[in-house]
PDB file of C-alpha atoms and ligand atoms in Angstrom:
ATOM      1  CA  UNK A   1     -11.204  -5.943  20.335  1.00 98.00           C
ATOM      2  CA  UNK A   2     -12.313  -8.730  19.050  1.00 98.00           C
ATOM      3  CA  UNK A   3      -9.255 -10.757  17.274  1.00 98.00           C
ATOM      4  CA  UNK A   4     -10.866 -13.578  14.604  1.00 98.00           C
ATOM      5  CA  UNK A   5      -9.363 -15.747  11.664  1.00 98.00           C
ATOM      6  CA  UNK A   6     -11.972 -17.195  10.158  1.00 97.00           C
ATOM      7  CA  UNK A   7     -13.891 -16.014   7.036  1.00 97.00           C
ATOM      8  CA  UNK A   8     -17.274 -17.251   7.779  1.00 97.00           C
ATOM      9  CA  UNK A   9     -17.193 -15.806  11.717  1.00 98.00           C
ATOM     10  CA  UNK A  10     -15.732 -12.484  10.050  1.00 98.00           C
ATOM     11  CA  UNK A  11     -19.038 -12.170   7.919  1.00 98.00           C
ATOM     12  CA  UNK A  12     -21.351 -13.216  10.610  1.00 98.00           C
ATOM     13  CA  UNK A  13     -19.952 -10.298  13.033  1.00 98.00           C
ATOM     14  CA  UNK A  14     -20.491  -7.122   9.660  1.00 98.00           C
ATOM     15  CA  UNK A  15     -24.172  -9.229   8.880  1.00 97.00           C
ATOM     16  CA  UNK A  16     -25.061  -8.006  12.585  1.00 98.00           C
ATOM     17  CA  UNK A  17     -23.560  -4.608  12.235  1.00 98.00           C
ATOM     18  CA  UNK A  18     -25.316  -4.120   9.314  1.00 96.00           C
ATOM     19  CA  UNK A  19     -28.334  -5.251  10.649  1.00 97.00           C
ATOM     20  CA  UNK A  20     -28.181  -2.314  13.197  1.00 98.00           C
ATOM     21  CA  UNK A  21     -27.294   0.062  10.214  1.00 98.00           C
ATOM     22  CA  UNK A  22     -23.884   0.607  11.633  1.00 98.00           C
ATOM     23  CA  UNK A  23     -21.299   1.968  10.244  1.00 98.00           C
ATOM     24  CA  UNK A  24     -17.712   0.394   9.246  1.00 98.00           C
ATOM     25  CA  UNK A  25     -14.617   1.089   8.178  1.00 98.00           C
ATOM     26  CA  UNK A  26     -11.849  -1.471   7.136  1.00 99.00           C
ATOM     27  CA  UNK A  27      -7.571  -1.297   6.865  1.00 99.00           C
ATOM     28  CA  UNK A  28      -6.388  -3.547   5.380  1.00 98.00           C
ATOM     29  CA  UNK A  29      -2.452  -4.634   6.559  1.00 98.00           C
ATOM     30  CA  UNK A  30      -0.035  -7.380   6.512  1.00 98.00           C
ATOM     31  CA  UNK A  31       1.072  -6.221  10.189  1.00 97.00           C
ATOM     32  CA  UNK A  32       4.488  -5.272  11.325  1.00 95.00           C
ATOM     33  CA  UNK A  33       2.484  -2.103  11.888  1.00 97.00           C
ATOM     34  CA  UNK A  34       3.779   1.447  12.729  1.00 95.00           C
ATOM     35  CA  UNK A  35       2.874   5.108  13.483  1.00 95.00           C
ATOM     36  CA  UNK A  36       1.650   5.169   9.176  1.00 96.00           C
ATOM     37  CA  UNK A  37      -0.358   2.508  10.254  1.00 97.00           C
ATOM     38  CA  UNK A  38      -1.568   4.470  13.701  1.00 98.00           C
ATOM     39  CA  UNK A  39      -3.150   7.141  11.505  1.00 97.00           C
ATOM     40  CA  UNK A  40      -5.045   4.703   8.609  1.00 98.00           C
ATOM     41  CA  UNK A  41      -6.489   3.739  11.919  1.00 98.00           C
ATOM     42  CA  UNK A  42      -7.609   6.797  12.820  1.00 98.00           C
ATOM     43  CA  UNK A  43      -8.418   8.099  10.033  1.00 98.00           C
ATOM     44  CA  UNK A  44     -10.810   5.005   9.813  1.00 98.00           C
ATOM     45  CA  UNK A  45     -12.395   5.896  13.422  1.00 98.00           C
ATOM     46  CA  UNK A  46     -13.352   9.168  12.036  1.00 98.00           C
ATOM     47  CA  UNK A  47     -15.253   7.628   9.196  1.00 98.00           C
ATOM     48  CA  UNK A  48     -17.472   5.263  11.209  1.00 98.00           C
ATOM     49  CA  UNK A  49     -18.649   3.468  13.610  1.00 98.00           C
ATOM     50  CA  UNK A  50     -17.013   0.629  13.750  1.00 98.00           C
ATOM     51  CA  UNK A  51     -13.513  -0.407  12.588  1.00 98.00           C
ATOM     52  CA  UNK A  52     -12.009  -3.811  11.444  1.00 99.00           C
ATOM     53  CA  UNK A  53      -8.701  -3.898  10.418  1.00 99.00           C
ATOM     54  CA  UNK A  54      -7.592  -7.228   8.463  1.00 98.00           C
ATOM     55  CA  UNK A  55      -3.365  -8.850   9.197  1.00 98.00           C
ATOM     56  CA  UNK A  56      -2.652 -10.903   6.124  1.00 98.00           C
ATOM     57  CA  UNK A  57       1.292 -11.403   4.907  1.00 98.00           C
ATOM     58  CA  UNK A  58      -0.553 -12.233   1.463  1.00 98.00           C
ATOM     59  CA  UNK A  59       2.164 -15.079  -0.304  1.00 97.00           C
ATOM     60  CA  UNK A  60       0.362 -14.476  -3.485  1.00 97.00           C
ATOM     61  CA  UNK A  61       2.062 -10.690  -3.884  1.00 97.00           C
ATOM     62  CA  UNK A  62       5.334 -12.247  -3.438  1.00 96.00           C
ATOM     63  CA  UNK A  63       7.759 -13.186  -5.391  1.00 95.00           C
ATOM     64  CA  UNK A  64       9.597 -16.373  -5.597  1.00 93.00           C
ATOM     65  CA  UNK A  65      13.044 -14.143  -4.385  1.00 90.00           C
ATOM     66  CA  UNK A  66      11.163 -12.071  -2.605  1.00 93.00           C
ATOM     67  CA  UNK A  67      11.077 -11.571   1.230  1.00 91.00           C
ATOM     68  CA  UNK A  68       7.980 -13.829   2.099  1.00 96.00           C
ATOM     69  CA  UNK A  69       9.496 -15.333   4.353  1.00 95.00           C
ATOM     70  CA  UNK A  70      11.794 -13.094   6.523  1.00 93.00           C
ATOM     71  CA  UNK A  71       8.646 -10.573   6.096  1.00 93.00           C
ATOM     72  CA  UNK A  72       8.282  -9.146   9.347  1.00 93.00           C
ATOM     73  CA  UNK A  73       5.538 -10.845  11.529  1.00 96.00           C
ATOM     74  CA  UNK A  74       4.284  -8.937  15.048  1.00 96.00           C
ATOM     75  CA  UNK A  75       1.207 -10.172  16.352  1.00 97.00           C
ATOM     76  CA  UNK A  76       1.911  -9.608  19.473  1.00 98.00           C
ATOM     77  CA  UNK A  77       2.863  -5.804  19.220  1.00 98.00           C
ATOM     78  CA  UNK A  78       0.351  -4.978  16.517  1.00 98.00           C
ATOM     79  CA  UNK A  79      -2.814  -6.468  18.763  1.00 98.00           C
ATOM     80  CA  UNK A  80      -1.970  -4.412  21.802  1.00 98.00           C
ATOM     81  CA  UNK A  81      -1.154  -1.065  19.560  1.00 98.00           C
ATOM     82  CA  UNK A  82      -4.706  -1.808  17.589  1.00 98.00           C
ATOM     83  CA  UNK A  83      -6.115  -2.502  21.064  1.00 98.00           C
ATOM     84  CA  UNK A  84      -4.771   1.063  21.846  1.00 98.00           C
ATOM     85  CA  UNK A  85      -6.469   2.412  18.830  1.00 98.00           C
ATOM     86  CA  UNK A  86      -9.848   1.150  20.256  1.00 98.00           C
ATOM     87  CA  UNK A  87     -10.455  -1.258  16.572  1.00 98.00           C
ATOM     88  CA  UNK A  88     -13.727  -3.246  16.955  1.00 98.00           C
ATOM     89  CA  UNK A  89     -12.243  -6.307  14.580  1.00 98.00           C
ATOM     90  CA  UNK A  90      -8.766  -7.704  13.716  1.00 98.00           C
ATOM     91  CA  UNK A  91      -8.969 -10.311  11.037  1.00 98.00           C
ATOM     92  CA  UNK A  92      -5.781 -12.778  10.627  1.00 98.00           C
ATOM     93  CA  UNK A  93      -7.363 -15.625   8.219  1.00 98.00           C
ATOM     94  CA  UNK A  94      -4.563 -18.299   7.996  1.00 97.00           C
ATOM     95  CA  UNK A  95      -2.917 -18.727   4.181  1.00 96.00           C
ATOM     96  CA  UNK A  96      -5.689 -22.152   3.851  1.00 96.00           C
ATOM     97  CA  UNK A  97      -8.452 -19.907   4.923  1.00 96.00           C
ATOM     98  CA  UNK A  98      -7.473 -17.856   2.170  1.00 97.00           C
ATOM     99  CA  UNK A  99      -6.132 -19.589  -0.074  1.00 96.00           C
ATOM    100  CA  UNK A 100      -7.849 -23.470   0.052  1.00 94.00           C
ATOM    101  CA  UNK A 101      -7.180 -24.686  -3.272  1.00 93.00           C
ATOM    102  CA  UNK A 102      -2.960 -23.211  -2.947  1.00 91.00           C
ATOM    103  CA  UNK A 103      -2.161 -20.364  -4.722  1.00 83.00           C
ATOM    104  CA  UNK A 104      -1.535 -21.714  -8.306  1.00 86.00           C
ATOM    105  CA  UNK A 105      -5.709 -23.040  -8.750  1.00 89.00           C
ATOM    106  CA  UNK A 106      -7.220 -19.748  -7.239  1.00 92.00           C
ATOM    107  CA  UNK A 107      -9.070 -17.525  -8.893  1.00 95.00           C
ATOM    108  CA  UNK A 108      -7.350 -13.829  -9.736  1.00 97.00           C
ATOM    109  CA  UNK A 109      -7.906  -9.871 -10.500  1.00 98.00           C
ATOM    110  CA  UNK A 110      -5.796  -7.720 -12.758  1.00 98.00           C
ATOM    111  CA  UNK A 111      -5.764  -4.546 -13.586  1.00 98.00           C
ATOM    112  CA  UNK A 112      -3.994  -4.923 -16.569  1.00 97.00           C
ATOM    113  CA  UNK A 113      -3.653  -1.671 -17.984  1.00 95.00           C
ATOM    114  CA  UNK A 114      -1.970  -0.323 -14.706  1.00 98.00           C
ATOM    115  CA  UNK A 115      -0.540  -3.434 -13.207  1.00 97.00           C
ATOM    116  CA  UNK A 116       2.227  -4.623 -15.848  1.00 97.00           C
ATOM    117  CA  UNK A 117       4.794  -1.113 -15.086  1.00 98.00           C
ATOM    118  CA  UNK A 118       6.634   0.844 -12.986  1.00 98.00           C
ATOM    119  CA  UNK A 119       6.456  -1.465  -9.735  1.00 98.00           C
ATOM    120  CA  UNK A 120       4.511  -4.283 -11.898  1.00 98.00           C
ATOM    121  CA  UNK A 121       7.799  -4.457 -14.854  1.00 98.00           C
ATOM    122  CA  UNK A 122      10.026  -5.356 -11.362  1.00 98.00           C
ATOM    123  CA  UNK A 123       7.657  -7.156  -9.199  1.00 97.00           C
ATOM    124  CA  UNK A 124       6.319  -9.479 -12.277  1.00 97.00           C
ATOM    125  CA  UNK A 125       2.530 -11.063 -10.451  1.00 96.00           C
ATOM    126  CA  UNK A 126       3.094  -8.544  -7.625  1.00 98.00           C
ATOM    127  CA  UNK A 127      -0.091  -6.376  -8.109  1.00 98.00           C
ATOM    128  CA  UNK A 128      -2.043  -9.683  -9.313  1.00 98.00           C
ATOM    129  CA  UNK A 129      -0.889 -10.672  -5.937  1.00 98.00           C
ATOM    130  CA  UNK A 130      -2.303  -7.811  -4.345  1.00 98.00           C
ATOM    131  CA  UNK A 131      -5.699  -7.253  -6.247  1.00 98.00           C
ATOM    132  CA  UNK A 132      -6.876 -10.977  -5.659  1.00 98.00           C
ATOM    133  CA  UNK A 133      -6.437 -10.716  -1.369  1.00 98.00           C
ATOM    134  CA  UNK A 134      -8.505  -6.977  -1.308  1.00 98.00           C
ATOM    135  CA  UNK A 135     -10.837  -7.708  -3.737  1.00 98.00           C
ATOM    136  CA  UNK A 136     -11.362 -10.411  -1.360  1.00 98.00           C
ATOM    137  CA  UNK A 137     -10.696  -8.595   1.410  1.00 98.00           C
ATOM    138  CA  UNK A 138     -13.315  -5.979   0.581  1.00 98.00           C
ATOM    139  CA  UNK A 139     -15.627  -8.557  -0.074  1.00 98.00           C
ATOM    140  CA  UNK A 140     -15.570 -10.283   2.972  1.00 98.00           C
ATOM    141  CA  UNK A 141     -15.579  -7.707   5.338  1.00 98.00           C
ATOM    142  CA  UNK A 142     -18.243  -5.286   2.905  1.00 97.00           C
ATOM    143  CA  UNK A 143     -17.463  -2.099   4.061  1.00 98.00           C
ATOM    144  CA  UNK A 144     -19.117   1.672   3.515  1.00 98.00           C
ATOM    145  CA  UNK A 145     -14.696   2.664   3.093  1.00 98.00           C
ATOM    146  CA  UNK A 146     -11.864   0.797   3.146  1.00 99.00           C
ATOM    147  CA  UNK A 147      -8.715   3.365   3.726  1.00 98.00           C
ATOM    148  CA  UNK A 148      -4.688   2.755   2.254  1.00 98.00           C
ATOM    149  CA  UNK A 149      -1.458   4.841   2.270  1.00 98.00           C
ATOM    150  CA  UNK A 150      -1.142   6.957  -0.576  1.00 98.00           C
ATOM    151  CA  UNK A 151       2.703   5.902   0.126  1.00 98.00           C
ATOM    152  CA  UNK A 152       2.188   2.166  -2.315  1.00 98.00           C
ATOM    153  CA  UNK A 153       0.707   4.877  -5.094  1.00 98.00           C
ATOM    154  CA  UNK A 154       0.615   2.595  -7.764  1.00 98.00           C
ATOM    155  CA  UNK A 155      -1.595   0.270  -5.182  1.00 98.00           C
ATOM    156  CA  UNK A 156      -3.721   2.796  -4.012  1.00 98.00           C
ATOM    157  CA  UNK A 157      -4.321   3.577  -8.206  1.00 98.00           C
ATOM    158  CA  UNK A 158      -5.302  -0.431  -8.588  1.00 98.00           C
ATOM    159  CA  UNK A 159      -7.420  -0.444  -6.247  1.00 98.00           C
ATOM    160  CA  UNK A 160      -9.325   2.125  -7.114  1.00 98.00           C
ATOM    161  CA  UNK A 161      -9.438   1.161 -10.348  1.00 98.00           C
ATOM    162  CA  UNK A 162     -10.359  -2.655  -9.739  1.00 98.00           C
ATOM    163  CA  UNK A 163     -13.128  -1.449  -7.415  1.00 98.00           C
ATOM    164  CA  UNK A 164     -14.515   0.619  -9.521  1.00 98.00           C
ATOM    165  CA  UNK A 165     -14.259  -1.701 -12.617  1.00 98.00           C
ATOM    166  CA  UNK A 166     -16.110  -4.452 -10.338  1.00 98.00           C
ATOM    167  CA  UNK A 167     -18.506  -1.795  -9.332  1.00 98.00           C
ATOM    168  CA  UNK A 168     -17.487  -2.478  -5.657  1.00 98.00           C
ATOM    169  CA  UNK A 169     -19.550  -0.618  -2.574  1.00 97.00           C
ATOM    170  CA  UNK A 170     -16.913  -0.167  -0.804  1.00 98.00           C
ATOM    171  CA  UNK A 171     -15.603   3.930  -1.191  1.00 98.00           C
ATOM    172  CA  UNK A 172     -11.925   3.904  -1.825  1.00 98.00           C
ATOM    173  CA  UNK A 173      -9.992   6.516   0.368  1.00 98.00           C
ATOM    174  CA  UNK A 174      -6.202   7.227  -0.575  1.00 98.00           C
ATOM    175  CA  UNK A 175      -4.616   8.777   3.290  1.00 98.00           C
ATOM    176  CA  UNK A 176      -1.693  11.033   2.721  1.00 97.00           C
ATOM    177  CA  UNK A 177       1.678   9.413   3.674  1.00 97.00           C
ATOM    178  CA  UNK A 178       3.642   9.483   7.087  1.00 96.00           C
ATOM    179  CA  UNK A 179       6.715  10.627   7.097  1.00 98.00           C
ATOM    180  CA  UNK A 180       9.626  10.287   9.910  1.00 97.00           C
ATOM    181  CA  UNK A 181      11.054  13.876  11.256  1.00 98.00           C
ATOM    182  CA  UNK A 182      13.630  13.818   8.662  1.00 98.00           C
ATOM    183  CA  UNK A 183      11.373  13.230   5.739  1.00 98.00           C
ATOM    184  CA  UNK A 184      11.704   9.328   5.093  1.00 98.00           C
ATOM    185  CA  UNK A 185       8.304   7.464   4.581  1.00 98.00           C
ATOM    186  CA  UNK A 186       7.342   4.959   7.446  1.00 97.00           C
ATOM    187  CA  UNK A 187       7.400   1.804   5.707  1.00 96.00           C
ATOM    188  CA  UNK A 188       7.940  -1.914   7.404  1.00 91.00           C
ATOM    189  CA  UNK A 189      10.710  -2.472   5.476  1.00 92.00           C
ATOM    190  CA  UNK A 190      12.442  -0.063   6.583  1.00 96.00           C
ATOM    191  CA  UNK A 191      13.719  -2.782   9.190  1.00 94.00           C
ATOM    192  CA  UNK A 192      15.500  -3.707   6.674  1.00 95.00           C
ATOM    193  CA  UNK A 193      17.545  -0.324   6.486  1.00 98.00           C
ATOM    194  CA  UNK A 194      21.515  -0.694   8.843  1.00 98.00           C
ATOM    195  CA  UNK A 195      21.999   3.046  10.561  1.00 98.00           C
ATOM    196  CA  UNK A 196      24.453   3.934   7.933  1.00 98.00           C
ATOM    197  CA  UNK A 197      21.005   3.120   5.371  1.00 98.00           C
ATOM    198  CA  UNK A 198      19.367   5.170   7.614  1.00 98.00           C
ATOM    199  CA  UNK A 199      20.647   8.187   7.537  1.00 98.00           C
ATOM    200  CA  UNK A 200      20.998   8.220   3.764  1.00 98.00           C
ATOM    201  CA  UNK A 201      17.561   7.445   3.135  1.00 98.00           C
ATOM    202  CA  UNK A 202      15.775  10.474   3.437  1.00 98.00           C
ATOM    203  CA  UNK A 203      17.237  11.204   0.501  1.00 98.00           C
ATOM    204  CA  UNK A 204      14.767   9.480  -1.500  1.00 98.00           C
ATOM    205  CA  UNK A 205      12.170  12.332  -0.312  1.00 98.00           C
ATOM    206  CA  UNK A 206      14.688  15.232  -0.446  1.00 98.00           C
ATOM    207  CA  UNK A 207      15.266  14.138  -4.252  1.00 98.00           C
ATOM    208  CA  UNK A 208      11.440  14.017  -5.079  1.00 98.00           C
ATOM    209  CA  UNK A 209      10.996  17.682  -3.526  1.00 98.00           C
ATOM    210  CA  UNK A 210      13.822  18.605  -5.686  1.00 98.00           C
ATOM    211  CA  UNK A 211      12.193  17.138  -8.657  1.00 98.00           C
ATOM    212  CA  UNK A 212       8.931  18.956  -8.095  1.00 98.00           C
ATOM    213  CA  UNK A 213      10.071  22.516  -6.748  1.00 98.00           C
ATOM    214  CA  UNK A 214      11.800  21.632 -11.307  1.00 97.00           C
ATOM    215  CA  UNK A 215       8.832  20.975 -12.428  1.00 97.00           C
ATOM    216  CA  UNK A 216       6.833  23.546 -10.219  1.00 96.00           C
ATOM    217  CA  UNK A 217       9.601  26.417 -11.293  1.00 96.00           C
ATOM    218  CA  UNK A 218       7.588  25.734 -15.308  1.00 93.00           C
ATOM    219  CA  UNK A 219      10.738  22.769 -16.530  1.00 90.00           C
ATOM    220  CA  UNK A 220       8.712  20.737 -18.123  1.00 82.00           C
ATOM    221  CA  UNK A 221      11.312  18.683 -19.315  1.00 94.00           C
ATOM    222  CA  UNK A 222      10.782  15.380 -17.685  1.00 97.00           C
ATOM    223  CA  UNK A 223      13.518  12.584 -18.837  1.00 97.00           C
ATOM    224  CA  UNK A 224      15.933  15.189 -17.304  1.00 97.00           C
ATOM    225  CA  UNK A 225      13.995  15.791 -14.140  1.00 98.00           C
ATOM    226  CA  UNK A 226      13.905  11.839 -14.352  1.00 98.00           C
ATOM    227  CA  UNK A 227      17.525  11.354 -15.308  1.00 98.00           C
ATOM    228  CA  UNK A 228      18.634  13.998 -12.793  1.00 98.00           C
ATOM    229  CA  UNK A 229      16.097  12.307 -10.133  1.00 98.00           C
ATOM    230  CA  UNK A 230      18.478   8.594 -10.827  1.00 98.00           C
ATOM    231  CA  UNK A 231      22.431  10.722 -11.391  1.00 98.00           C
ATOM    232  CA  UNK A 232      20.817  11.996  -7.331  1.00 98.00           C
ATOM    233  CA  UNK A 233      19.642   8.667  -5.607  1.00 98.00           C
ATOM    234  CA  UNK A 234      23.194   6.743  -7.345  1.00 98.00           C
ATOM    235  CA  UNK A 235      24.866   9.509  -6.155  1.00 98.00           C
ATOM    236  CA  UNK A 236      23.987   8.613  -2.397  1.00 98.00           C
ATOM    237  CA  UNK A 237      24.066   5.337  -3.258  1.00 98.00           C
ATOM    238  CA  UNK A 238      20.953   4.253  -3.877  1.00 98.00           C
ATOM    239  CA  UNK A 239      20.708   1.284  -6.800  1.00 98.00           C
ATOM    240  CA  UNK A 240      17.146   3.405  -8.200  1.00 98.00           C
ATOM    241  CA  UNK A 241      14.495   0.796 -10.373  1.00 98.00           C
ATOM    242  CA  UNK A 242      12.884   3.505 -11.126  1.00 98.00           C
ATOM    243  CA  UNK A 243      11.793   7.380 -11.140  1.00 98.00           C
ATOM    244  CA  UNK A 244       9.833   8.975 -13.325  1.00 98.00           C
ATOM    245  CA  UNK A 245       7.096  11.574 -13.444  1.00 98.00           C
ATOM    246  CA  UNK A 246       3.774  10.768 -14.487  1.00 98.00           C
ATOM    247  CA  UNK A 247      -0.167  11.639 -14.753  1.00 98.00           C
ATOM    248  CA  UNK A 248      -1.432  10.742 -11.533  1.00 97.00           C
ATOM    249  CA  UNK A 249      -4.784   9.527 -12.396  1.00 96.00           C
ATOM    250  CA  UNK A 250      -3.522   7.025 -15.191  1.00 97.00           C
ATOM    251  CA  UNK A 251       0.310   6.703 -14.256  1.00 98.00           C
ATOM    252  CA  UNK A 252       0.816   6.937 -17.934  1.00 97.00           C
ATOM    253  CA  UNK A 253       3.567   9.828 -18.893  1.00 97.00           C
ATOM    254  CA  UNK A 254       1.951  12.774 -18.936  1.00 96.00           C
ATOM    255  CA  UNK A 255      -0.464  14.206 -22.068  1.00 94.00           C
ATOM    256  CA  UNK A 256      -1.976  17.595 -22.408  1.00 94.00           C
ATOM    257  CA  UNK A 257      -5.035  16.093 -20.787  1.00 94.00           C
ATOM    258  CA  UNK A 258      -3.361  15.135 -17.095  1.00 95.00           C
ATOM    259  CA  UNK A 259      -4.344  18.230 -14.153  1.00 93.00           C
ATOM    260  CA  UNK A 260      -2.401  16.075 -11.616  1.00 96.00           C
ATOM    261  CA  UNK A 261       1.068  14.333 -11.725  1.00 97.00           C
ATOM    262  CA  UNK A 262       3.431  12.655  -9.225  1.00 98.00           C
ATOM    263  CA  UNK A 263       6.607  11.898  -8.835  1.00 98.00           C
ATOM    264  CA  UNK A 264       7.426   8.621  -8.301  1.00 99.00           C
ATOM    265  CA  UNK A 265      10.418   6.656  -7.135  1.00 99.00           C
ATOM    266  CA  UNK A 266      11.698   2.793  -6.157  1.00 98.00           C
ATOM    267  CA  UNK A 267      14.210   2.178  -5.295  1.00 98.00           C
ATOM    268  CA  UNK A 268      17.034  -0.022  -3.229  1.00 98.00           C
ATOM    269  CA  UNK A 269      18.974   1.245   0.032  1.00 98.00           C
ATOM    270  CA  UNK A 270      21.311  -2.049   1.369  1.00 98.00           C
ATOM    271  CA  UNK A 271      18.452  -5.241   1.307  1.00 95.00           C
ATOM    272  CA  UNK A 272      15.450  -2.262   1.467  1.00 97.00           C
ATOM    273  CA  UNK A 273      13.186  -1.277  -1.429  1.00 97.00           C
ATOM    274  CA  UNK A 274      11.820   1.533  -0.611  1.00 98.00           C
ATOM    275  CA  UNK A 275       8.893   3.455  -2.492  1.00 98.00           C
ATOM    276  CA  UNK A 276       8.132   6.839  -2.247  1.00 98.00           C
ATOM    277  CA  UNK A 277       6.361   9.501  -4.072  1.00 98.00           C
ATOM    278  CA  UNK A 278       5.015  13.246  -3.811  1.00 98.00           C
ATOM    279  CA  UNK A 279       2.113  15.329  -5.898  1.00 97.00           C
ATOM    280  CA  UNK A 280       2.567  17.742  -7.947  1.00 96.00           C
TER     281      UNK A 280
HETATM  282  O1  PAF B   1       0.220  -2.019   1.532  1.00 52.12           O
HETATM  283  C1  PAF B   1       0.288  -3.422   2.191  1.00 52.12           C
HETATM  284  O2  PAF B   1       0.245  -3.815   3.166  1.00 52.12           O
HETATM  285  C2  PAF B   1      -0.858  -4.759   0.845  1.00 52.12           C
HETATM  286  O3  PAF B   1      -0.102  -4.847   0.045  1.00 52.12           O
HETATM  287  C3  PAF B   1      -2.147  -4.999   1.274  1.00 52.12           C
HETATM  288  C4  PAF B   1      -3.453  -3.703   0.807  1.00 52.12           C
HETATM  289  C5  PAF B   1      -2.446  -5.005   2.882  1.00 52.12           C
HETATM  290  C6  PAF B   1      -2.684  -6.031   0.530  1.00 52.12           C
HETATM  291  O4  PAF B   1      -1.954  -7.388   1.085  1.00 52.12           O
END
């Protein structure tokens, strides 16, 4: 595996691969890789001749009071995992490489319909930061496809819409969430859970499953299902930001045209803000 930091070098390597007719798959990450990332990389390997992974903890997507400084960074372990998965190229740019004018003077990308709702309501500016960095990375790599986990369902929806709106050539692929044996969705932020909280955490997925069963049994009173979900979570010690049933394409409240529904949750447990979702 080749490991580089320079965007210019990345462009040069990609240019050569493309000239040789090689198909490229890309997995953008913020590092602190776990089995969920490993799964994304393996899926990428099935779809292309070359796999590129980026590791960049993107300051633009963290609010001023959020965990940018203490976000777990494990570059040595990450590189060893990616090497074992036969990744061809690891791109780890510095903040100065990505934002040479500083974060306040950078050009931004916004997906206005989708970035202010759900998590966007609780983390203002977060999805502008995500869309901006992903647009930059997709432009640098010019991959045939890029893979993102469905655990971050709103993020995936925003990236799909951005790629469509900006006529980007890269196919955006969502990969189903990888879970621990007890149902907890894998996430770098699970590290913030204490041992006691880790025992409680699977109740997030269990509560989503209760709501999904209610919908599948024909109940369509979303307000009641959502209120029940929030009550169950609170009874386990979570502090839910939201627990809501949405149209899986528009992320709006389901309407007569809705084909697929998704139940989305964001809830705090101690100092960890956990996200999860289930499709219905
Ligand atoms: O999901 C993540 O790890 C990040 O939000 C992403 C997509 C790599 C952008 O920084």
